[in-house]
Short mmCIF file of C-alpha atoms in Angstrom, two decimals:
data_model
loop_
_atom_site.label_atom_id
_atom_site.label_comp_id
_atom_site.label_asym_id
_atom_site.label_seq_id
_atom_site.Cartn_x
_atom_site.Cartn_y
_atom_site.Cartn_z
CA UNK A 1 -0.31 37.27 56.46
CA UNK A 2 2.70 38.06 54.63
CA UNK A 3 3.89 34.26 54.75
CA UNK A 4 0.50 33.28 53.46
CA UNK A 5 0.63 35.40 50.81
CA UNK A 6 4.12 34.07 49.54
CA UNK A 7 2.75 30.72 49.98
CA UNK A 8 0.35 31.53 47.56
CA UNK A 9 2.39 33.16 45.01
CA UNK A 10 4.50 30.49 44.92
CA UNK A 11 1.54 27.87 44.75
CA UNK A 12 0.64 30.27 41.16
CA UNK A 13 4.28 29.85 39.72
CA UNK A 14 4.08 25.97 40.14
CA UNK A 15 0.70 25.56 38.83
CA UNK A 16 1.76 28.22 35.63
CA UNK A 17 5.26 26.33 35.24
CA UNK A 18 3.19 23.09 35.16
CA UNK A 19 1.02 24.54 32.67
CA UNK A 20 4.15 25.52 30.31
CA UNK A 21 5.52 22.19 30.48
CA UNK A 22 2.19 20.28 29.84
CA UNK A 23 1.52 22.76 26.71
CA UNK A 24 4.97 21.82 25.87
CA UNK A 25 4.27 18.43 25.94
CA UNK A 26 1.02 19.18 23.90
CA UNK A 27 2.98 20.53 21.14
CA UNK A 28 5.43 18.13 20.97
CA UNK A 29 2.77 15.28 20.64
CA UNK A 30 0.91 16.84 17.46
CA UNK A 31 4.27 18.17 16.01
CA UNK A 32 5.40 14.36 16.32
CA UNK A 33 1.75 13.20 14.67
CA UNK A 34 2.17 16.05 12.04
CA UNK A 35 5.71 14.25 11.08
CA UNK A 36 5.29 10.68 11.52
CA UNK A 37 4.25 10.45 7.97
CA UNK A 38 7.50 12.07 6.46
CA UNK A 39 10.05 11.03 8.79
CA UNK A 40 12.62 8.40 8.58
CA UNK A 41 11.68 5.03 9.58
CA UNK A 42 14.20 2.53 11.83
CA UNK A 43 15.00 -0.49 10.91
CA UNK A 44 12.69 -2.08 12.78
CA UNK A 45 9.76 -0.07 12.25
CA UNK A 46 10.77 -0.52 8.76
CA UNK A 47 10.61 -4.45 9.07
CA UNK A 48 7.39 -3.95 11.03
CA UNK A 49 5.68 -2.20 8.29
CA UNK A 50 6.53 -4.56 5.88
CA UNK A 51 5.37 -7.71 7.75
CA UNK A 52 2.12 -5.79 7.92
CA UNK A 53 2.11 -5.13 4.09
CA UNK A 54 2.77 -8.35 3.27
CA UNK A 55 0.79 -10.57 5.43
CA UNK A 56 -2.08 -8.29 4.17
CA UNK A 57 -1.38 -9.51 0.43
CA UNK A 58 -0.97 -12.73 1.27
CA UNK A 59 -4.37 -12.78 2.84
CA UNK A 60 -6.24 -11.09 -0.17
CA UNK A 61 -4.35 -13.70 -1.87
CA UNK A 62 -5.86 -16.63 0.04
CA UNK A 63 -9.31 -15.19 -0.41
CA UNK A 64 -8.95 -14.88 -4.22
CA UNK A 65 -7.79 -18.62 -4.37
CA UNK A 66 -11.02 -19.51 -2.17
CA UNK A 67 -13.06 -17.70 -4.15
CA UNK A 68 -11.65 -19.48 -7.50
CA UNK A 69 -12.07 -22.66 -5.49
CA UNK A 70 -15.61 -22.15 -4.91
CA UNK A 71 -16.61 -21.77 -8.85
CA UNK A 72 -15.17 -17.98 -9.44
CA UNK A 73 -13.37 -17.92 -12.67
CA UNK A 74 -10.70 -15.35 -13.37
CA UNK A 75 -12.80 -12.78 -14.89
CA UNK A 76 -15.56 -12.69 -12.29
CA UNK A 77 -13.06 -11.96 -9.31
CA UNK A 78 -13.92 -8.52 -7.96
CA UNK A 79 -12.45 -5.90 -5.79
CA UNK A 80 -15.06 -3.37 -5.45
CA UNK A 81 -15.13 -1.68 -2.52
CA UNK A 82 -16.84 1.03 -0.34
CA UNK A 83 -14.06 3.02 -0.35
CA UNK A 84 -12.07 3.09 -3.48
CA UNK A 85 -14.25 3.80 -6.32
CA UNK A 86 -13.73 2.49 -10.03
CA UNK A 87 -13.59 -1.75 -9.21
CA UNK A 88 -17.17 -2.45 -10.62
CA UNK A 89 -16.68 -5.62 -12.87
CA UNK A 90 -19.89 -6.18 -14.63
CA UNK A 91 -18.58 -9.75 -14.97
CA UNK A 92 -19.31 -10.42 -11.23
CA UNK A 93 -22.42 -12.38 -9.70
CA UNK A 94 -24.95 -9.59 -8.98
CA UNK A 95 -25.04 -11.59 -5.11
CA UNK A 96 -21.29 -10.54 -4.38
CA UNK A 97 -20.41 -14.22 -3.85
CA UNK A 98 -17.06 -13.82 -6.32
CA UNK A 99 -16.40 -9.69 -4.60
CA UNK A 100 -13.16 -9.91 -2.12
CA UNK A 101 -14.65 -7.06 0.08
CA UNK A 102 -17.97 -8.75 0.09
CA UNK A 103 -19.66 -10.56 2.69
CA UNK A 104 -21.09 -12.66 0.66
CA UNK A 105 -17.86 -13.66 -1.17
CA UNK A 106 -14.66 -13.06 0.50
CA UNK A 107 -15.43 -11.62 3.54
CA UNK A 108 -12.46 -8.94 3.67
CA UNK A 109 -12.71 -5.33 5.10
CA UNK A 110 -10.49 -2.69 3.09
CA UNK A 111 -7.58 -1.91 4.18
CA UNK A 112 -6.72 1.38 4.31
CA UNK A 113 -2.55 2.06 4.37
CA UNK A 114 -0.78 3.57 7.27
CA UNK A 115 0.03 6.75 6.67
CA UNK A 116 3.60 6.07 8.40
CA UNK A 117 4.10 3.67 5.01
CA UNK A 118 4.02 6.36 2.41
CA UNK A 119 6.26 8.75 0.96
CA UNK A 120 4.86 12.12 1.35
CA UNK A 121 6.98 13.87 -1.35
CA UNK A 122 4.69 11.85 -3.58
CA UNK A 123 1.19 13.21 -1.28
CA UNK A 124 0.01 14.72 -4.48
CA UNK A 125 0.06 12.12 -7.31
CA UNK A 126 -3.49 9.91 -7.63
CA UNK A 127 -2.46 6.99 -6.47
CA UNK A 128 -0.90 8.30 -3.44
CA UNK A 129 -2.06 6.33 0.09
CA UNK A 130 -4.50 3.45 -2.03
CA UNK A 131 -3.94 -0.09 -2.82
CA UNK A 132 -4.12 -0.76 -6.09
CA UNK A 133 -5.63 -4.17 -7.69
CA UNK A 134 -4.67 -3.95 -11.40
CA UNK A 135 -4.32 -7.20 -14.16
CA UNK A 136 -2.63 -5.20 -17.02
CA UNK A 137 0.64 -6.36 -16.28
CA UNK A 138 2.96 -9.52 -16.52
CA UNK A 139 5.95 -10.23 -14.84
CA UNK A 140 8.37 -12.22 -16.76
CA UNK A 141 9.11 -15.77 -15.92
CA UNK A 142 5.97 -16.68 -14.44
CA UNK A 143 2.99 -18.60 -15.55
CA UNK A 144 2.63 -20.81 -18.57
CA UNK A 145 2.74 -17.79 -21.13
CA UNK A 146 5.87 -16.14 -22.03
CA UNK A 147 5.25 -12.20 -21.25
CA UNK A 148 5.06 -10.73 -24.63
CA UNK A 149 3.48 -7.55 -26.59
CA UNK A 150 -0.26 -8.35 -27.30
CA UNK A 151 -0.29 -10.95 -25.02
CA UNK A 152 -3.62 -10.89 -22.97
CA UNK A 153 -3.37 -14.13 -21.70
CA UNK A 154 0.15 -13.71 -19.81
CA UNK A 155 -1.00 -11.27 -17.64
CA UNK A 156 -0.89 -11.48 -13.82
CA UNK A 157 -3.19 -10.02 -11.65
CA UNK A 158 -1.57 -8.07 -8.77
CA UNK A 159 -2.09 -6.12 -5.65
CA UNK A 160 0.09 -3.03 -5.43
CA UNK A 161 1.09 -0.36 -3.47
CA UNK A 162 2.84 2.77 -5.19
CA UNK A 163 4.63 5.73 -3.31
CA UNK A 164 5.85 3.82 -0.50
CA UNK A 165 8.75 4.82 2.16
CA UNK A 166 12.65 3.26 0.38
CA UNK A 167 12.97 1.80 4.04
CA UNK A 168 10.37 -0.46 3.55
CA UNK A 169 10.37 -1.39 0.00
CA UNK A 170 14.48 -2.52 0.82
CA UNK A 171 13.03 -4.59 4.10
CA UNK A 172 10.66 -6.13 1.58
CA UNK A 173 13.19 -6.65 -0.57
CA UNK A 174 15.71 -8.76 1.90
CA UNK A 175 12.69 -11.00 2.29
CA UNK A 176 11.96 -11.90 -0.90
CA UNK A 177 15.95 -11.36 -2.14
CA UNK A 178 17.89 -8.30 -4.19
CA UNK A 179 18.06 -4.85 -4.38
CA UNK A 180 15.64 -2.70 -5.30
CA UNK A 181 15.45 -2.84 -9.21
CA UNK A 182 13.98 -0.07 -11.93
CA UNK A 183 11.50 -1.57 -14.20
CA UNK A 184 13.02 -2.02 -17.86
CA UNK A 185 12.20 1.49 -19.62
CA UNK A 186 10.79 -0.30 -22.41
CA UNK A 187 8.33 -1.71 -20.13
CA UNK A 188 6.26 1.02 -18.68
CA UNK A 189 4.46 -0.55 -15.64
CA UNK A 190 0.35 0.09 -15.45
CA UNK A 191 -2.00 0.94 -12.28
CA UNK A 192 -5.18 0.18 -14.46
CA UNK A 193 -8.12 -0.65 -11.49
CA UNK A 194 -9.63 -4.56 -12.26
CA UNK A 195 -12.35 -4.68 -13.89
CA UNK A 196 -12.28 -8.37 -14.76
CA UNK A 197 -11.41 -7.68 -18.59
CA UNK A 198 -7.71 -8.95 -19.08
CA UNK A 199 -7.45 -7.98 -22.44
CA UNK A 200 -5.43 -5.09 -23.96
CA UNK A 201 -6.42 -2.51 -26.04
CA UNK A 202 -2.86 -2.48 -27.43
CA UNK A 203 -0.15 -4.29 -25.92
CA UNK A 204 0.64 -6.40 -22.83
CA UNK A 205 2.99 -4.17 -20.00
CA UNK A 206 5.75 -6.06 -18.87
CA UNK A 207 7.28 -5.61 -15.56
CA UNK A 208 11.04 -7.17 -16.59
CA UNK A 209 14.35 -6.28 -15.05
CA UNK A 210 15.83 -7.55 -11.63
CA UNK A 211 12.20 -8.56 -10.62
CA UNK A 212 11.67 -10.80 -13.28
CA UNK A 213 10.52 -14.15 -11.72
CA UNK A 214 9.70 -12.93 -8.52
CA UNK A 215 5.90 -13.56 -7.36
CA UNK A 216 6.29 -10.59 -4.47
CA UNK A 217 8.76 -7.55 -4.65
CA UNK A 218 9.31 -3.56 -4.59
CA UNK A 219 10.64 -1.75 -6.96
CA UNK A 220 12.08 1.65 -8.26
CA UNK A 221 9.68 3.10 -11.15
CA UNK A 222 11.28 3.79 -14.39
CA UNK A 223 9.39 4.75 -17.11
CA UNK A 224 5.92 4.00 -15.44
CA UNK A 225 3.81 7.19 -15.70
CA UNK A 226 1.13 8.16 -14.02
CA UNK A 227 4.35 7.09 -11.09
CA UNK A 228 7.00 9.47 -10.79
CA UNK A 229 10.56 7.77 -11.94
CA UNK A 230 11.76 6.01 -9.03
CA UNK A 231 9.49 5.66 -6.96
CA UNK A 232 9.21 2.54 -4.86
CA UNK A 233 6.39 0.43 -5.11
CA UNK A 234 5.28 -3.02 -3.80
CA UNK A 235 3.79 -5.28 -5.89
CA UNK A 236 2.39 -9.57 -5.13
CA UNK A 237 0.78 -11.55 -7.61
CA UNK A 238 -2.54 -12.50 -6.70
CA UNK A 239 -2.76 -15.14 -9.93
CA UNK A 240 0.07 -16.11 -12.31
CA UNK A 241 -1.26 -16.01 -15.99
#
């Protein structure tokens, strides 16, 4: 009896130290999750992320030059969405046949950034976590039009994505070529959602410096509020202007 019963107690300390260690375990797993988005990234995770990024633009790219092909002009390419609010363009077809994110047109599903991309020192700031389609700047050394103030016609149309991790906008950088660059502080950048109206109230935004020419880059934000100074955000131009 006595054997049996020490049999049994030690049958309870194996089944409560296996319970310690798989709580453990447990904890470990969501503390990981809880950090993924603020942690470091490797190199190769880095690189990873942005292949993904890019081969994303390239393919909203595509679609916008398929849609131009098939009779869209310029100012009837649309990027509303069911998820990001503020992309109507009253210039669009009422069918959807000139919408990216429309079965009828383009046929692409949002995409909505990993969180492992992003910069969570920035987790409060509006723009934080969304792609951002915006045709209110120009980026110098493209396009038949010289960038200029009150220049409507030189601007580009871009896809961006703000707040980004600095391990990714550098891997983006070594495929494209240079160092991560500030914008020229007498060039505040804009975030502006398309609408389809290129025109500016005012003046034409540059985006100048060390990613002048350059149809795909990251960069450090200088001067370009509603984004903190510094910043790093990736930017590819969807149509040269």
């Amino acid at each position: 009896m006595t054997r049996q019963r020490h049999k049994e107690s030690g049958n309870v300390f194996v089944f409560i130290l296996l319970g310690v260690i798989l709580f453990g375990a447990l904890i470990y797993t969501f503390t990981s999750s809880g950090q993924q988005g603020i942690s470091s990234l490797t190199k190769k995770e880095a690189e990873l992320a942005a292949n993904e990024m890019l081969n994303y633009a390239r393919i909203v790219e595509q679609t916008v030059n398929r849609l131009r092909a098939g009779g869209c002009a310029e100012s009837q390419i649309s990027f509303n969405n069911s998820v990001v609010s503020g992309y109507s363009n009253p210039n669009s077809p009422v069918d959807g046949s000139c919408e990216v994110f429309n079965q009828n047109g383009g046929g692409l599903t949002w995409q909505t950034p990993s969180e492992t991309w992003l910069d969570s020192q920035y987790s409060a700031e509006t723009e934080y976590g969304e792609w951002n389609f915006s045709h209110k700047n120009c980026v110098g050394n493209l396009g038949a039009v010289p960038c200029a103030q009150d220049t409507p016609s030189a601007v580009d149309l871009l896809i961006q994505l703000p707040l980004i991790k600095s391990e990714i906008c550098e891997s983006i950088n070594k495929k494209v070529g240079g160092p991560i660059p500030l914008v020229d502080a007498t060039a505040a950048h804009r975030y502006e959602l398309a609408d389809g109206d290129y025109t500016e109230p005012s003046t034409t935004t540059i985006i100048a410096a060390g990613i002048s020419g350059k149809t795909t880059a990251c960069f450090g934000a200088d001067n370009a509020a509603p984004i903190p100074d510094g910043a790093p955000t990736f930017y590819h131009v969807l149509i040269i202007r």
